[in-house]
Coordinates of C-alpha atoms and ligand atoms in Angstrom, one line a residue:
M279 CA 19.9 -5.0 -20.4
A280 CA 17.8 -8.0 -20.6
K281 CA 14.2 -8.7 -19.8
I282 CA 13.9 -12.1 -18.3
G283 CA 10.9 -14.1 -17.4
I284 CA 10.9 -17.5 -15.7
N285 CA 8.5 -20.4 -15.7
I286 CA 8.4 -21.3 -12.1
A287 CA 7.3 -24.9 -12.8
T288 CA 10.2 -25.7 -15.2
G289 CA 12.7 -23.0 -14.3
S290 CA 13.1 -22.2 -18.0
L291 CA 12.9 -18.9 -19.7
Q292 CA 9.6 -18.4 -21.5
Q293 CA 8.6 -15.8 -23.9
D294 CA 4.9 -16.6 -24.4
E295 CA 3.8 -16.9 -20.8
I296 CA 0.7 -15.1 -19.9
I297 CA 1.2 -11.8 -17.9
V298 CA -1.9 -10.6 -16.0
G299 CA -2.7 -7.1 -15.0
I300 CA -3.9 -6.7 -11.4
D301 CA -5.7 -3.8 -9.8
L302 CA -5.1 -4.2 -6.1
G303 CA -7.7 -1.9 -4.8
T304 CA -8.6 -0.6 -1.3
T305 CA -12.2 -1.9 -1.6
N306 CA -12.1 -4.3 -4.6
S307 CA -9.4 -6.0 -6.6
L308 CA -9.5 -7.7 -10.0
V309 CA -7.4 -9.3 -12.7
A310 CA -7.4 -8.6 -16.5
I311 CA -5.6 -10.0 -19.5
L312 CA -5.3 -9.2 -23.2
H313 CA -7.6 -11.5 -25.0
P314 CA -5.3 -13.6 -27.2
D315 CA -7.7 -13.4 -30.2
T316 CA -9.3 -10.1 -30.1
K317 CA -6.3 -8.4 -28.5
K318 CA -8.7 -6.4 -26.4
P319 CA -8.3 -6.3 -22.6
I320 CA -10.9 -8.2 -20.6
A321 CA -11.5 -8.6 -16.9
L322 CA -11.5 -12.2 -15.8
K323 CA -14.6 -13.5 -14.1
E324 CA -16.2 -16.8 -13.3
H325 CA -19.3 -17.6 -15.2
N326 CA -22.2 -15.4 -14.0
S327 CA -20.2 -13.6 -11.3
S328 CA -18.6 -10.3 -10.9
S329 CA -15.0 -9.6 -11.9
L330 CA -14.5 -7.7 -8.6
V331 CA -13.0 -9.5 -5.6
P332 CA -13.6 -7.5 -2.4
S333 CA -10.2 -6.8 -0.8
V334 CA -11.3 -8.4 2.4
V335 CA -9.6 -11.1 4.3
H336 CA -11.2 -13.2 7.0
F337 CA -9.5 -15.5 9.5
D338 CA -11.4 -18.2 11.3
A339 CA -10.5 -19.6 14.7
F340 CA -8.3 -22.3 13.1
G341 CA -6.3 -19.8 11.1
N342 CA -8.0 -20.6 7.8
V343 CA -8.1 -17.7 5.4
T344 CA -11.0 -16.7 3.1
V345 CA -10.8 -13.7 0.7
G346 CA -13.4 -11.8 -1.3
E347 CA -17.2 -12.0 -1.2
A348 CA -17.1 -14.8 1.4
A349 CA -14.9 -12.8 3.7
K350 CA -17.0 -9.7 3.3
A351 CA -19.9 -11.6 4.7
F352 CA -18.0 -11.7 8.1
L353 CA -17.6 -7.9 8.3
I354 CA -20.8 -7.6 10.4
A355 CA -20.5 -10.7 12.6
E356 CA -16.7 -10.8 13.2
P357 CA -15.2 -7.4 12.7
Q358 CA -12.1 -8.3 14.7
N359 CA -11.3 -11.2 12.4
T360 CA -12.2 -9.5 9.1
I361 CA -9.6 -7.2 7.6
F362 CA -10.6 -4.6 5.0
S363 CA -8.7 -1.7 3.5
A364 CA -5.3 -3.3 4.2
K365 CA -4.0 -1.2 1.3
R366 CA -4.3 1.9 3.5
L367 CA -1.7 0.4 5.8
M368 CA 0.8 -0.5 3.2
G369 CA 4.2 0.9 4.0
K370 CA 2.8 2.9 7.0
S371 CA 3.7 3.1 10.7
Y372 CA 1.2 3.3 13.5
N373 CA 2.1 7.0 13.9
D374 CA 1.1 7.5 10.2
V375 CA -2.4 6.0 10.7
K376 CA -3.2 6.9 14.3
Q377 CA -5.5 9.9 13.4
N378 CA -7.7 7.4 11.5
A379 CA -7.3 4.5 14.0
S380 CA -11.1 4.5 14.7
F381 CA -11.7 3.7 11.0
F382 CA -10.4 0.2 11.5
S383 CA -12.8 -2.2 13.3
Y384 CA -10.0 -4.7 13.6
K385 CA -6.9 -4.4 15.9
V386 CA -4.1 -2.3 14.5
I387 CA -1.2 -2.5 17.0
D388 CA -0.6 0.7 18.8
D389 CA 3.2 0.7 19.5
N390 CA 3.5 4.4 19.2
T391 CA 6.5 4.1 16.9
E392 CA 7.7 4.6 13.4
N393 CA 7.9 0.8 12.8
L394 CA 5.7 -0.6 10.1
V395 CA 2.2 -1.3 11.3
K396 CA 0.8 -4.7 12.1
V397 CA -2.6 -6.1 12.6
Q398 CA -3.5 -8.6 15.3
V399 CA -6.0 -11.3 14.7
G400 CA -6.3 -13.7 17.7
N401 CA -2.7 -14.3 18.7
K402 CA -1.2 -13.8 15.3
F403 CA 0.3 -10.7 13.8
Y404 CA 0.0 -9.8 10.2
S405 CA 1.8 -7.1 8.2
P406 CA -0.1 -5.3 5.4
V407 CA 2.1 -7.1 3.0
D408 CA 0.9 -10.5 4.4
L409 CA -2.7 -9.3 4.1
S410 CA -2.4 -8.0 0.6
S411 CA -0.6 -11.2 -0.4
F412 CA -3.7 -13.1 0.6
V413 CA -5.8 -11.0 -1.8
L414 CA -3.2 -11.4 -4.6
K415 CA -3.1 -15.2 -4.0
E416 CA -6.8 -15.4 -4.4
L417 CA -6.7 -13.4 -7.6
K418 CA -3.9 -15.6 -8.9
Q419 CA -5.9 -18.7 -8.1
R420 CA -9.0 -17.4 -9.7
A421 CA -7.1 -16.4 -12.9
E422 CA -5.5 -19.9 -13.0
H423 CA -8.9 -21.5 -12.6
I424 CA -10.5 -19.4 -15.3
L425 CA -7.6 -19.6 -17.8
K426 CA -6.7 -23.2 -16.9
T427 CA -3.0 -22.3 -17.0
P428 CA -0.5 -21.3 -14.3
V429 CA -0.2 -17.6 -13.8
N430 CA 3.1 -16.5 -12.4
K431 CA 3.7 -13.0 -13.8
A432 CA 1.9 -9.8 -13.2
V433 CA 1.8 -6.1 -13.5
I434 CA 0.2 -4.5 -10.4
T435 CA -1.1 -1.0 -10.1
V436 CA -0.6 1.4 -7.2
P437 CA -1.8 5.0 -6.6
A438 CA 0.4 7.6 -8.3
Y439 CA 1.3 9.1 -4.9
F440 CA 2.5 5.8 -3.4
N441 CA 6.1 6.3 -2.1
D442 CA 9.0 3.9 -2.5
A443 CA 8.2 2.0 0.6
Q444 CA 4.6 1.5 -0.4
R445 CA 5.6 0.3 -3.9
Q446 CA 8.1 -2.1 -2.4
A447 CA 5.5 -3.4 0.0
T448 CA 3.2 -4.1 -3.0
R449 CA 6.0 -5.9 -4.8
D450 CA 6.7 -8.0 -1.7
A451 CA 3.0 -8.9 -1.4
G452 CA 3.1 -10.1 -5.0
K453 CA 6.2 -12.1 -4.4
L454 CA 4.7 -13.7 -1.3
A455 CA 1.7 -14.6 -3.4
G456 CA 4.0 -16.4 -5.8
L457 CA 3.9 -13.7 -8.5
D458 CA 6.8 -12.3 -10.3
V459 CA 5.9 -8.6 -10.4
L460 CA 7.2 -7.3 -13.7
R461 CA 6.2 -3.8 -13.1
I462 CA 4.4 -1.6 -10.7
V463 CA 2.3 0.9 -12.7
N464 CA 0.5 4.0 -11.6
E465 CA -3.2 3.6 -11.5
P466 CA -3.9 6.8 -13.5
T467 CA -1.4 5.7 -16.2
A468 CA -3.2 2.3 -16.4
A469 CA -6.6 4.0 -16.7
S470 CA -5.3 6.2 -19.5
L471 CA -3.9 3.2 -21.4
A472 CA -7.3 1.5 -21.2
Y473 CA -8.7 4.5 -23.1
G474 CA -6.0 4.0 -25.7
L475 CA -4.1 7.1 -24.6
G476 CA -0.3 7.0 -24.8
L477 CA -0.1 4.2 -27.3
H478 CA 1.2 6.3 -30.2
K479 CA 4.6 7.8 -30.1
D480 CA 3.8 11.3 -31.4
E481 CA 0.8 11.8 -29.2
E482 CA 1.0 14.8 -26.8
K483 CA -1.8 15.2 -24.3
A484 CA -2.7 16.5 -20.8
I485 CA -5.0 14.1 -19.0
A486 CA -6.9 14.4 -15.8
V487 CA -7.7 11.1 -14.1
Y488 CA -10.5 11.4 -11.6
D489 CA -10.7 8.3 -9.4
L490 CA -13.4 8.1 -6.8
G491 CA -13.5 4.6 -5.3
G492 CA -15.0 3.0 -2.2
G493 CA -12.8 4.7 0.4
T494 CA -10.4 7.0 -1.4
F495 CA -10.4 9.9 -3.9
D496 CA -7.4 10.7 -6.2
I497 CA -7.0 13.2 -8.9
S498 CA -3.9 12.9 -11.1
I499 CA -2.8 15.2 -13.8
L500 CA -0.6 13.4 -16.4
K501 CA 1.2 14.4 -19.5
I502 CA 2.1 12.0 -22.3
S503 CA 4.7 12.8 -24.9
N504 CA 7.0 10.5 -26.8
G505 CA 5.1 7.5 -25.4
I506 CA 6.1 8.4 -21.9
F507 CA 3.7 9.2 -19.1
E508 CA 4.7 11.8 -16.6
V509 CA 2.7 12.5 -13.4
L510 CA 2.6 16.3 -13.2
S511 CA 0.6 16.4 -9.9
T512 CA -1.6 14.4 -7.7
N513 CA -4.1 15.4 -5.1
G514 CA -7.0 13.8 -3.3
D515 CA -8.3 12.7 0.0
T516 CA -7.3 9.2 1.3
Y517 CA -10.4 9.1 3.5
L518 CA -13.1 10.3 1.0
G519 CA -15.0 7.8 -1.1
G520 CA -18.2 5.9 -1.8
D521 CA -18.3 5.0 1.9
D522 CA -18.8 8.6 2.8
F523 CA -21.7 8.8 0.4
D524 CA -23.2 5.7 2.2
N525 CA -22.6 7.4 5.6
A526 CA -24.5 10.5 4.4
I527 CA -27.5 8.3 3.8
V528 CA -27.0 6.5 7.1
K529 CA -27.0 9.8 9.0
Y530 CA -30.1 10.9 7.1
W531 CA -31.9 7.7 8.0
L532 CA -30.9 8.0 11.7
Q533 CA -32.1 11.5 11.8
Q534 CA -35.4 10.6 10.2
S535 CA -36.0 7.9 12.8
G536 CA -34.9 10.0 15.7
L537 CA -31.8 7.8 16.5
N538 CA -28.4 9.3 17.3
E539 CA -25.0 8.2 16.1
D540 CA -24.0 6.7 19.4
E541 CA -26.4 3.9 18.7
L542 CA -24.1 2.9 15.8
K543 CA -21.0 2.9 18.0
Q544 CA -22.8 0.6 20.5
N545 CA -24.2 -1.8 18.1
K546 CA -21.6 -2.7 15.4
E547 CA -23.9 -5.3 13.8
F548 CA -26.7 -2.7 13.3
A549 CA -24.1 -0.2 12.1
Q550 CA -22.8 -2.6 9.3
A551 CA -26.3 -3.6 8.3
I552 CA -27.6 -0.1 7.9
R553 CA -24.4 0.8 6.0
L554 CA -25.0 -2.0 3.5
K555 CA -28.5 -0.8 3.0
A556 CA -27.3 2.7 2.4
E557 CA -24.9 1.5 -0.2
E558 CA -27.7 -0.4 -1.9
A559 CA -29.7 2.8 -1.9
K560 CA -26.9 4.8 -3.3
I561 CA -26.3 2.4 -6.2
Y562 CA -30.0 2.2 -6.9
L563 CA -30.2 5.9 -7.0
S564 CA -27.6 6.1 -9.8
S565 CA -30.3 4.9 -12.2
N566 CA -33.6 5.5 -10.3
E567 CA -35.3 8.5 -8.7
A568 CA -36.3 6.9 -5.3
F569 CA -35.3 4.0 -3.0
E570 CA -37.4 2.3 -0.5
S571 CA -36.6 -0.7 1.8
Q572 CA -36.8 -2.0 5.3
L573 CA -34.5 -2.9 8.2
N574 CA -35.6 -4.7 11.3
G575 CA -39.2 -3.7 10.4
D576 CA -38.4 0.0 10.0
K577 CA -38.9 1.7 6.6
L578 CA -35.9 3.3 4.9
I579 CA -36.7 5.8 2.1
I580 CA -34.6 8.3 0.2
T581 CA -35.0 10.1 -3.1
R582 CA -32.2 11.0 -5.6
K583 CA -32.9 14.7 -5.0
I584 CA -32.4 14.5 -1.3
F585 CA -29.4 12.3 -1.7
E586 CA -27.7 14.8 -4.1
N587 CA -28.3 17.6 -1.7
L588 CA -26.7 15.6 1.1
V589 CA -23.6 14.7 -0.9
Q590 CA -23.0 17.9 -2.8
P591 CA -20.4 19.0 -0.2
L592 CA -18.5 15.7 -0.8
V593 CA -18.4 16.3 -4.5
D594 CA -17.3 19.9 -3.9
T595 CA -14.4 18.7 -1.9
T596 CA -13.2 16.5 -4.8
I597 CA -13.5 19.6 -7.0
S598 CA -11.3 21.7 -4.8
C599 CA -8.7 18.9 -4.9
C600 CA -8.9 19.1 -8.8
T601 CA -8.3 22.8 -8.6
S602 CA -5.2 22.3 -6.4
A603 CA -3.9 19.5 -8.7
L604 CA -4.3 21.8 -11.7
K605 CA -2.5 24.6 -9.9
D606 CA 0.4 22.3 -8.9
A607 CA 0.7 21.1 -12.5
G608 CA 0.7 24.7 -13.7
L609 CA -2.3 24.1 -16.0
L610 CA -5.8 25.5 -16.5
T611 CA -9.0 23.5 -17.0
K612 CA -8.9 24.3 -20.7
D613 CA -5.4 22.8 -21.0
I614 CA -6.7 19.4 -20.1
D615 CA -7.4 17.4 -23.3
V616 CA -9.1 14.3 -21.7
T617 CA -10.7 13.5 -18.4
V618 CA -10.9 9.9 -17.5
M619 CA -13.3 8.5 -14.9
V620 CA -12.2 5.7 -12.6
G621 CA -13.8 4.0 -9.6
G622 CA -17.3 2.7 -9.0
S623 CA -18.4 5.9 -7.4
T624 CA -18.0 7.8 -10.7
R625 CA -21.2 6.1 -11.8
M626 CA -23.2 8.6 -9.7
P627 CA -24.8 11.1 -12.2
I628 CA -24.0 14.0 -9.8
V629 CA -20.3 13.2 -10.0
K630 CA -20.1 12.9 -13.8
E631 CA -22.1 16.1 -14.3
S632 CA -20.1 18.1 -11.8
I633 CA -16.8 17.0 -13.2
S634 CA -17.8 17.5 -16.8
K635 CA -18.9 21.0 -15.8
F636 CA -15.7 21.7 -14.0
F637 CA -13.4 20.7 -16.9
G638 CA -15.8 22.2 -19.5
K639 CA -16.1 19.0 -21.5
P640 CA -17.8 15.6 -21.2
V641 CA -15.8 13.1 -19.2
N642 CA -14.6 9.7 -20.7
D643 CA -16.8 7.1 -19.0
T644 CA -17.2 4.4 -21.7
V645 CA -15.0 1.9 -20.0
N646 CA -16.3 0.2 -16.9
P647 CA -15.0 2.4 -14.1
D648 CA -14.4 -0.6 -11.8
E649 CA -12.3 -2.4 -14.4
V650 CA -10.6 0.4 -16.2
V651 CA -7.4 0.2 -14.1
A652 CA -7.0 -3.5 -14.4
L653 CA -7.7 -3.4 -18.1
G654 CA -4.9 -0.8 -18.5
A655 CA -2.6 -3.0 -16.4
A656 CA -3.3 -5.8 -18.9
I657 CA -2.3 -3.5 -21.8
Q658 CA 0.9 -2.6 -20.0
A659 CA 1.5 -6.3 -19.4
D660 CA 1.1 -6.9 -23.1
I661 CA 3.6 -4.2 -23.9
L662 CA 6.1 -5.7 -21.5
A663 CA 5.6 -9.1 -23.2
G664 CA 6.8 -7.3 -26.3
N665 CA 3.6 -7.9 -28.2
N666 CA 2.9 -4.3 -29.0
K667 CA 5.7 -3.2 -31.3
D668 CA 4.4 0.3 -31.6
V669 CA 5.2 1.2 -28.1
L670 CA 8.8 2.0 -27.2
L671 CA 10.1 -0.4 -24.6
L672 CA 12.7 1.2 -22.4
D673 CA 15.8 -0.7 -21.1
I674 CA 15.3 -2.2 -17.7
T675 CA 17.3 -3.4 -14.8
P676 CA 17.3 -7.2 -14.6
L677 CA 17.8 -7.5 -10.9
S678 CA 17.0 -5.3 -7.9
L679 CA 19.6 -3.0 -6.5
G680 CA 19.8 -2.1 -2.8
I681 CA 21.9 -1.8 0.3
E682 CA 22.2 -3.8 3.5
T683 CA 20.3 -2.5 6.5
M684 CA 19.8 -3.6 10.2
G685 CA 20.0 -7.4 10.7
G686 CA 21.4 -8.1 7.3
L687 CA 18.3 -7.2 5.4
M688 CA 18.3 -6.1 1.8
D689 CA 16.7 -2.7 1.3
V690 CA 15.9 -2.3 -2.4
L691 CA 16.3 1.2 -3.9
I692 CA 15.8 0.3 -7.5
P693 CA 13.6 -2.7 -8.1
R694 CA 14.2 -5.1 -10.9
N695 CA 12.6 -4.3 -14.2
S696 CA 12.8 -0.5 -13.5
K697 CA 13.5 1.4 -16.6
I698 CA 16.9 3.0 -17.0
P699 CA 18.3 5.6 -16.7
N700 CA 17.0 5.8 -13.2
K701 CA 17.6 7.3 -9.8
A702 CA 16.4 6.7 -6.3
A703 CA 17.3 7.9 -2.9
R704 CA 16.4 7.0 0.7
Q705 CA 17.4 8.4 4.1
Y706 CA 18.9 6.3 6.9
T707 CA 20.2 7.1 10.3
T708 CA 22.7 5.9 12.9
H709 CA 21.7 3.5 15.7
K710 CA 24.5 4.3 18.2
D711 CA 25.1 7.6 20.0
G712 CA 28.1 9.4 18.6
Q713 CA 28.5 6.9 15.7
S714 CA 30.9 8.5 13.2
G715 CA 30.9 6.1 10.3
M716 CA 28.4 4.1 8.3
K717 CA 29.2 1.2 6.1
I718 CA 27.3 1.2 2.8
S719 CA 27.1 -2.3 1.2
V720 CA 25.6 -2.4 -2.2
Y721 CA 23.8 -5.6 -3.3
Q722 CA 22.0 -6.9 -6.4
G723 CA 19.4 -9.6 -6.2
E724 CA 15.9 -10.5 -5.2
R725 CA 16.3 -12.2 -1.9
D726 CA 15.4 -10.6 1.4
M727 CA 18.7 -11.3 3.2
V728 CA 21.8 -9.7 1.7
K729 CA 23.8 -12.9 2.3
D730 CA 21.7 -14.6 -0.5
N731 CA 22.4 -11.7 -3.0
R732 CA 25.5 -10.6 -4.8
K733 CA 27.6 -7.9 -3.2
L734 CA 28.6 -5.3 -5.8
A735 CA 30.5 -2.8 -3.7
E736 CA 31.1 -1.5 -0.2
F737 CA 32.4 1.8 1.2
N738 CA 32.4 3.7 4.4
L739 CA 30.9 7.1 5.0
T740 CA 33.3 8.5 7.6
G741 CA 33.5 11.7 9.6
I742 CA 29.8 12.0 10.7
P743 CA 29.9 14.6 13.5
G744 CA 29.0 13.2 16.9
M745 CA 25.3 13.2 17.4
P746 CA 22.8 11.1 19.4
A747 CA 21.5 8.0 17.6
G748 CA 18.8 8.7 15.1
L749 CA 19.7 12.3 14.5
P750 CA 22.1 12.1 11.5
K751 CA 20.3 12.0 8.2
V752 CA 22.3 9.9 5.7
E753 CA 20.9 10.0 2.3
V754 CA 21.9 7.1 0.1
S755 CA 21.3 7.7 -3.6
F756 CA 21.5 5.3 -6.6
L757 CA 21.9 6.6 -10.1
I758 CA 22.0 4.3 -13.1
N759 CA 22.9 5.8 -16.3
A760 CA 21.9 4.6 -19.8
D761 CA 24.8 2.2 -19.9
G762 CA 23.9 0.5 -16.7
I763 CA 26.6 2.1 -14.7
L764 CA 25.5 2.6 -11.1
V765 CA 26.8 5.4 -9.0
V766 CA 26.1 5.1 -5.3
K767 CA 26.4 8.2 -3.1
A768 CA 26.0 8.6 0.7
K769 CA 25.6 12.1 2.1
E770 CA 25.1 13.1 5.7
L771 CA 22.6 16.0 5.2
R772 CA 23.2 17.9 8.4
S773 CA 27.0 18.2 7.9
G774 CA 27.1 17.8 4.2
I775 CA 29.9 15.2 4.2
E776 CA 29.6 12.7 1.4
Q777 CA 31.3 9.8 -0.4
S778 CA 30.5 7.9 -3.6
I779 CA 31.4 4.8 -5.6
Q780 CA 30.9 3.7 -9.1
V781 CA 29.7 0.1 -9.9
K782 CA 29.0 -1.8 -13.1
A783 CA 25.7 -3.2 -12.2
Q784 CA 25.7 -6.7 -13.6
Q785 CA 29.3 -7.5 -13.8
D786 CA 29.7 -10.5 -16.0
L787 CA 26.5 -12.2 -14.9
S788 CA 25.6 -14.9 -17.3
D789 CA 22.0 -15.6 -18.4
E790 CA 22.0 -18.8 -16.4
A791 CA 23.2 -17.1 -13.3
L792 CA 20.6 -14.4 -13.7
E793 CA 17.9 -17.0 -14.2
K794 CA 19.0 -18.9 -11.1
M795 CA 18.9 -15.8 -9.0
L796 CA 15.4 -15.0 -10.1
L797 CA 14.2 -18.6 -9.7
D798 CA 15.7 -18.7 -6.2
S799 CA 13.9 -15.6 -5.2
I800 CA 10.6 -17.1 -6.1
T801 CA 11.2 -20.6 -4.7
H802 CA 12.4 -19.0 -1.4
A803 CA 9.9 -16.2 -1.3
K804 CA 7.9 -17.6 1.6
E805 CA 10.9 -18.4 3.9
D806 CA 12.6 -15.1 2.8
I807 CA 9.6 -13.0 3.8
A808 CA 9.3 -15.0 7.1
T809 CA 13.0 -14.3 7.8
R810 CA 12.5 -10.7 7.0
A811 CA 9.5 -10.5 9.4
L812 CA 11.5 -12.2 12.1
V813 CA 14.6 -10.0 11.7
E814 CA 12.4 -6.9 11.7
A815 CA 10.5 -8.1 14.8
R816 CA 13.9 -8.7 16.5
T817 CA 15.2 -5.3 15.6
E818 CA 12.0 -3.7 16.8
G819 CA 12.2 -5.7 20.0
E820 CA 15.8 -4.7 20.6
Q821 CA 15.0 -1.1 20.0
L822 CA 12.2 -1.3 22.5
L823 CA 14.4 -2.8 25.1
E824 CA 17.0 -0.1 24.5
T825 CA 14.5 2.8 24.8
T826 CA 12.9 1.3 27.9
E827 CA 16.3 0.8 29.5
K828 CA 17.2 4.4 28.8
F829 CA 13.8 5.6 30.1
I830 CA 14.1 3.7 33.3
Q831 CA 17.6 4.9 34.0
K832 CA 16.4 8.5 33.6
N833 CA 13.1 8.2 35.4
A834 CA 13.6 5.5 38.0
T835 CA 12.5 7.8 40.9
Y836 CA 9.0 8.1 39.4
L837 CA 8.4 4.4 39.2
S838 CA 6.9 2.2 42.0
K839 CA 8.7 -0.9 43.1
E840 CA 6.0 -3.0 41.5
E841 CA 6.3 -1.2 38.2
M842 CA 10.1 -1.7 38.3
M843 CA 9.6 -5.4 38.9
Q844 CA 6.9 -5.8 36.2
T845 CA 9.0 -4.0 33.7
A846 CA 12.1 -6.0 34.5
S847 CA 10.3 -9.3 34.0
A848 CA 8.6 -8.1 30.8
M849 CA 12.0 -7.0 29.5
Q850 CA 13.4 -10.4 30.4
A851 CA 10.5 -12.1 28.6
L852 CA 11.1 -10.0 25.5
Q853 CA 14.8 -10.7 25.6
L854 CA 14.1 -14.4 25.7
A855 CA 11.5 -14.1 22.9
I856 CA 14.1 -12.4 20.7
T857 CA 16.4 -15.4 20.9
M858 CA 13.6 -17.6 19.6
D859 CA 12.3 -18.0 16.0
D860 CA 8.8 -16.8 16.6
K861 CA 7.9 -13.3 15.4
D862 CA 4.4 -13.5 16.9
L863 CA 5.9 -14.2 20.3
I864 CA 8.2 -11.2 20.0
H865 CA 5.3 -9.0 19.1
T866 CA 3.2 -10.3 21.9
K867 CA 6.0 -9.8 24.5
A868 CA 6.8 -6.3 23.0
K869 CA 3.1 -5.4 23.3
E870 CA 3.1 -6.6 26.9
L871 CA 6.1 -4.5 27.8
N872 CA 4.5 -1.5 26.0
D873 CA 1.3 -2.1 28.0
I874 CA 3.2 -2.1 31.3
S875 CA 5.3 1.0 30.5
R876 CA 2.6 3.1 28.8
P877 CA 0.9 4.3 32.1
Y878 CA 4.0 5.4 33.8
A879 CA 5.5 6.9 30.6
E880 CA 2.3 9.0 30.4
R881 CA 2.6 9.9 34.1
V882 CA 6.2 11.0 33.7
M883 CA 5.2 13.1 30.6
D884 CA 2.2 14.7 32.5
H885 CA 4.6 15.4 35.4
A886 CA 7.1 17.1 33.0
I887 CA 4.3 19.1 31.5
S888 CA 2.9 20.3 34.8
L889 CA 6.4 21.3 35.9
A890 CA 6.8 23.2 32.7
M891 CA 3.5 24.9 33.2
K892 CA 4.6 26.1 36.6
G893 CA 7.5 27.7 34.9
K894 CA 10.1 25.4 36.3
A895 CA 12.8 23.9 34.1
V896 CA 12.4 20.2 33.5
Ligands
AMP66 P1 -14.1 0.8 -6.3 O1 -13.3 1.0 -5.1 O2 -13.6 1.6 -7.5 O3 -14.4 -0.6 -6.6 O4 -15.5 1.5 -6.0 C1 -16.4 1.0 -5.2 C2 -17.4 2.0 -4.8 O5 -18.2 2.3 -5.9 C3 -18.3 1.6 -3.6 O6 -18.4 2.7 -2.7 C4 -19.6 1.4 -4.4 O7 -20.7 1.6 -3.5 C5 -19.5 2.4 -5.5 N1 -20.4 2.1 -6.6 C6 -20.4 1.0 -7.4 N2 -21.4 1.1 -8.3 C7 -22.1 2.3 -8.1 C8 -23.2 2.9 -8.7 N3 -23.9 2.4 -9.7 N4 -23.5 4.1 -8.2 C9 -22.9 4.7 -7.1 N5 -21.8 4.1 -6.5 C10 -21.4 2.9 -7.0

């Protein structure tokens, strides 16, 4: 199988085009390349500034977007218009993030569903993919400015535990930013590469990658053999990071000055200002014994000793995650050959010391922990470019493979440039009550609508036993063998019925046709993603209309006349919005309908519960 790269400007195939490595982080992001002369990875930065770009996006009243340090400055003054930590929302539904909803000071739409989450700023709705694409676009532009050459190809890193949907969302964000994402690489793998691990074929090692960033903690146990990285286990806490160390200081200062935490809730500006001071103190204490400063005329003081006492429980939490990860990997601390430190928070002496003690050997911390992942991504990019002949390059799929889902959308199961052999599976369900069959249409290509891709095959899974919509679990799996033969299987998991088909993945596709498909996907990226967002909004809107309709039919007696009328008119408005080409309007109307139905839906629920409590059947 071929590895194809395209120069967007000319549309021609190019071998020597630069491929950047991007660490798209929760708190900060950055770009790295392999220096053409020294062959060493370097993080790109403007003269005299940091390589780190805060992953923060600010929207002004006119819809102008700023990213990075300039956007971060708005965190205090305009929390509703300033989006941070969008990575936490990637590939998630509101139900996935609702326990942590208070974490976000901007508006995450509460639609109480499994649909992908959206953020509202003013009267616009943004998906996490949109938000991440703004960060990536900024990184691309910076890299172009520094390198004085177009940058169109990238390797982007993601946490090892990211699932399919989150990896796909990251790819989509890259595409939307005008980047051809050649590979999604696990962050711990990239960090290991940056330490030169895994670059020799006969190397066999067990590696622990300890990554404590601004808001998240991950521990990954990896094995390398035959030049292949395998993730043996991951563990961590997606809501534990440098921010918690800052909060420990904030709490301490509040206690010292006799304030309580409610004060922070009431005054968001003060809360942000004291948090920034606390971060400054924490960083200062990594190389000094005591910190002293002022805020609004009040003195703020803390010593390293007090700080370390405060945060010991946080460090201990990370260590219990390490214990669990080792257990899952079936290894003991002594089996770990190398421990790699990643993330700005590993600069804290208490962290380095505790982890060295736990693993029984000094940790590897010589590479800048903020840059190490991006540097590794740059090394991976260089390997993909074919410049590093020592490393085995596996065969890859030249185009993405997927199936058609609701509204004619392409749902990718095996992304382009995945190594083969490969397998992937995803679960789907029916959307009609009693539906007995499901058509599986297999497509190849990079466009968001299947009509723009190539159909490879189609078959019907029949004989699904009658069940209400949403109950059957149909697992569609793709298996590509080493010859590029794709086997697609669909299986209803509750009943066990299954059907499969064999396809030759790139049936007589010429290089020119392949090139055209790739080029089309990039030139149409923006409209494709807009169409996808519109189709998804319509599907969600239609589902909402259907469930509201069903609910009302069942519970009409509990609703007042006024509620009935309001609901009917909100449903009509949503119906109308669905016929138009404006996803934000659909979301607005869906939200209005949700806002109207929420109070009575809750009332009906409460009523059902109180009946049940009285021992009556509902
Ligand atoms: P990352 O997400 O990897 O960029 O890590 C950012 C986190 O590292 C933030 O919480 C920073 O406050 C923290 N950090 C950066 N430098 C230091 C330092 N010298 N000491 C302690 N924490 C640091």
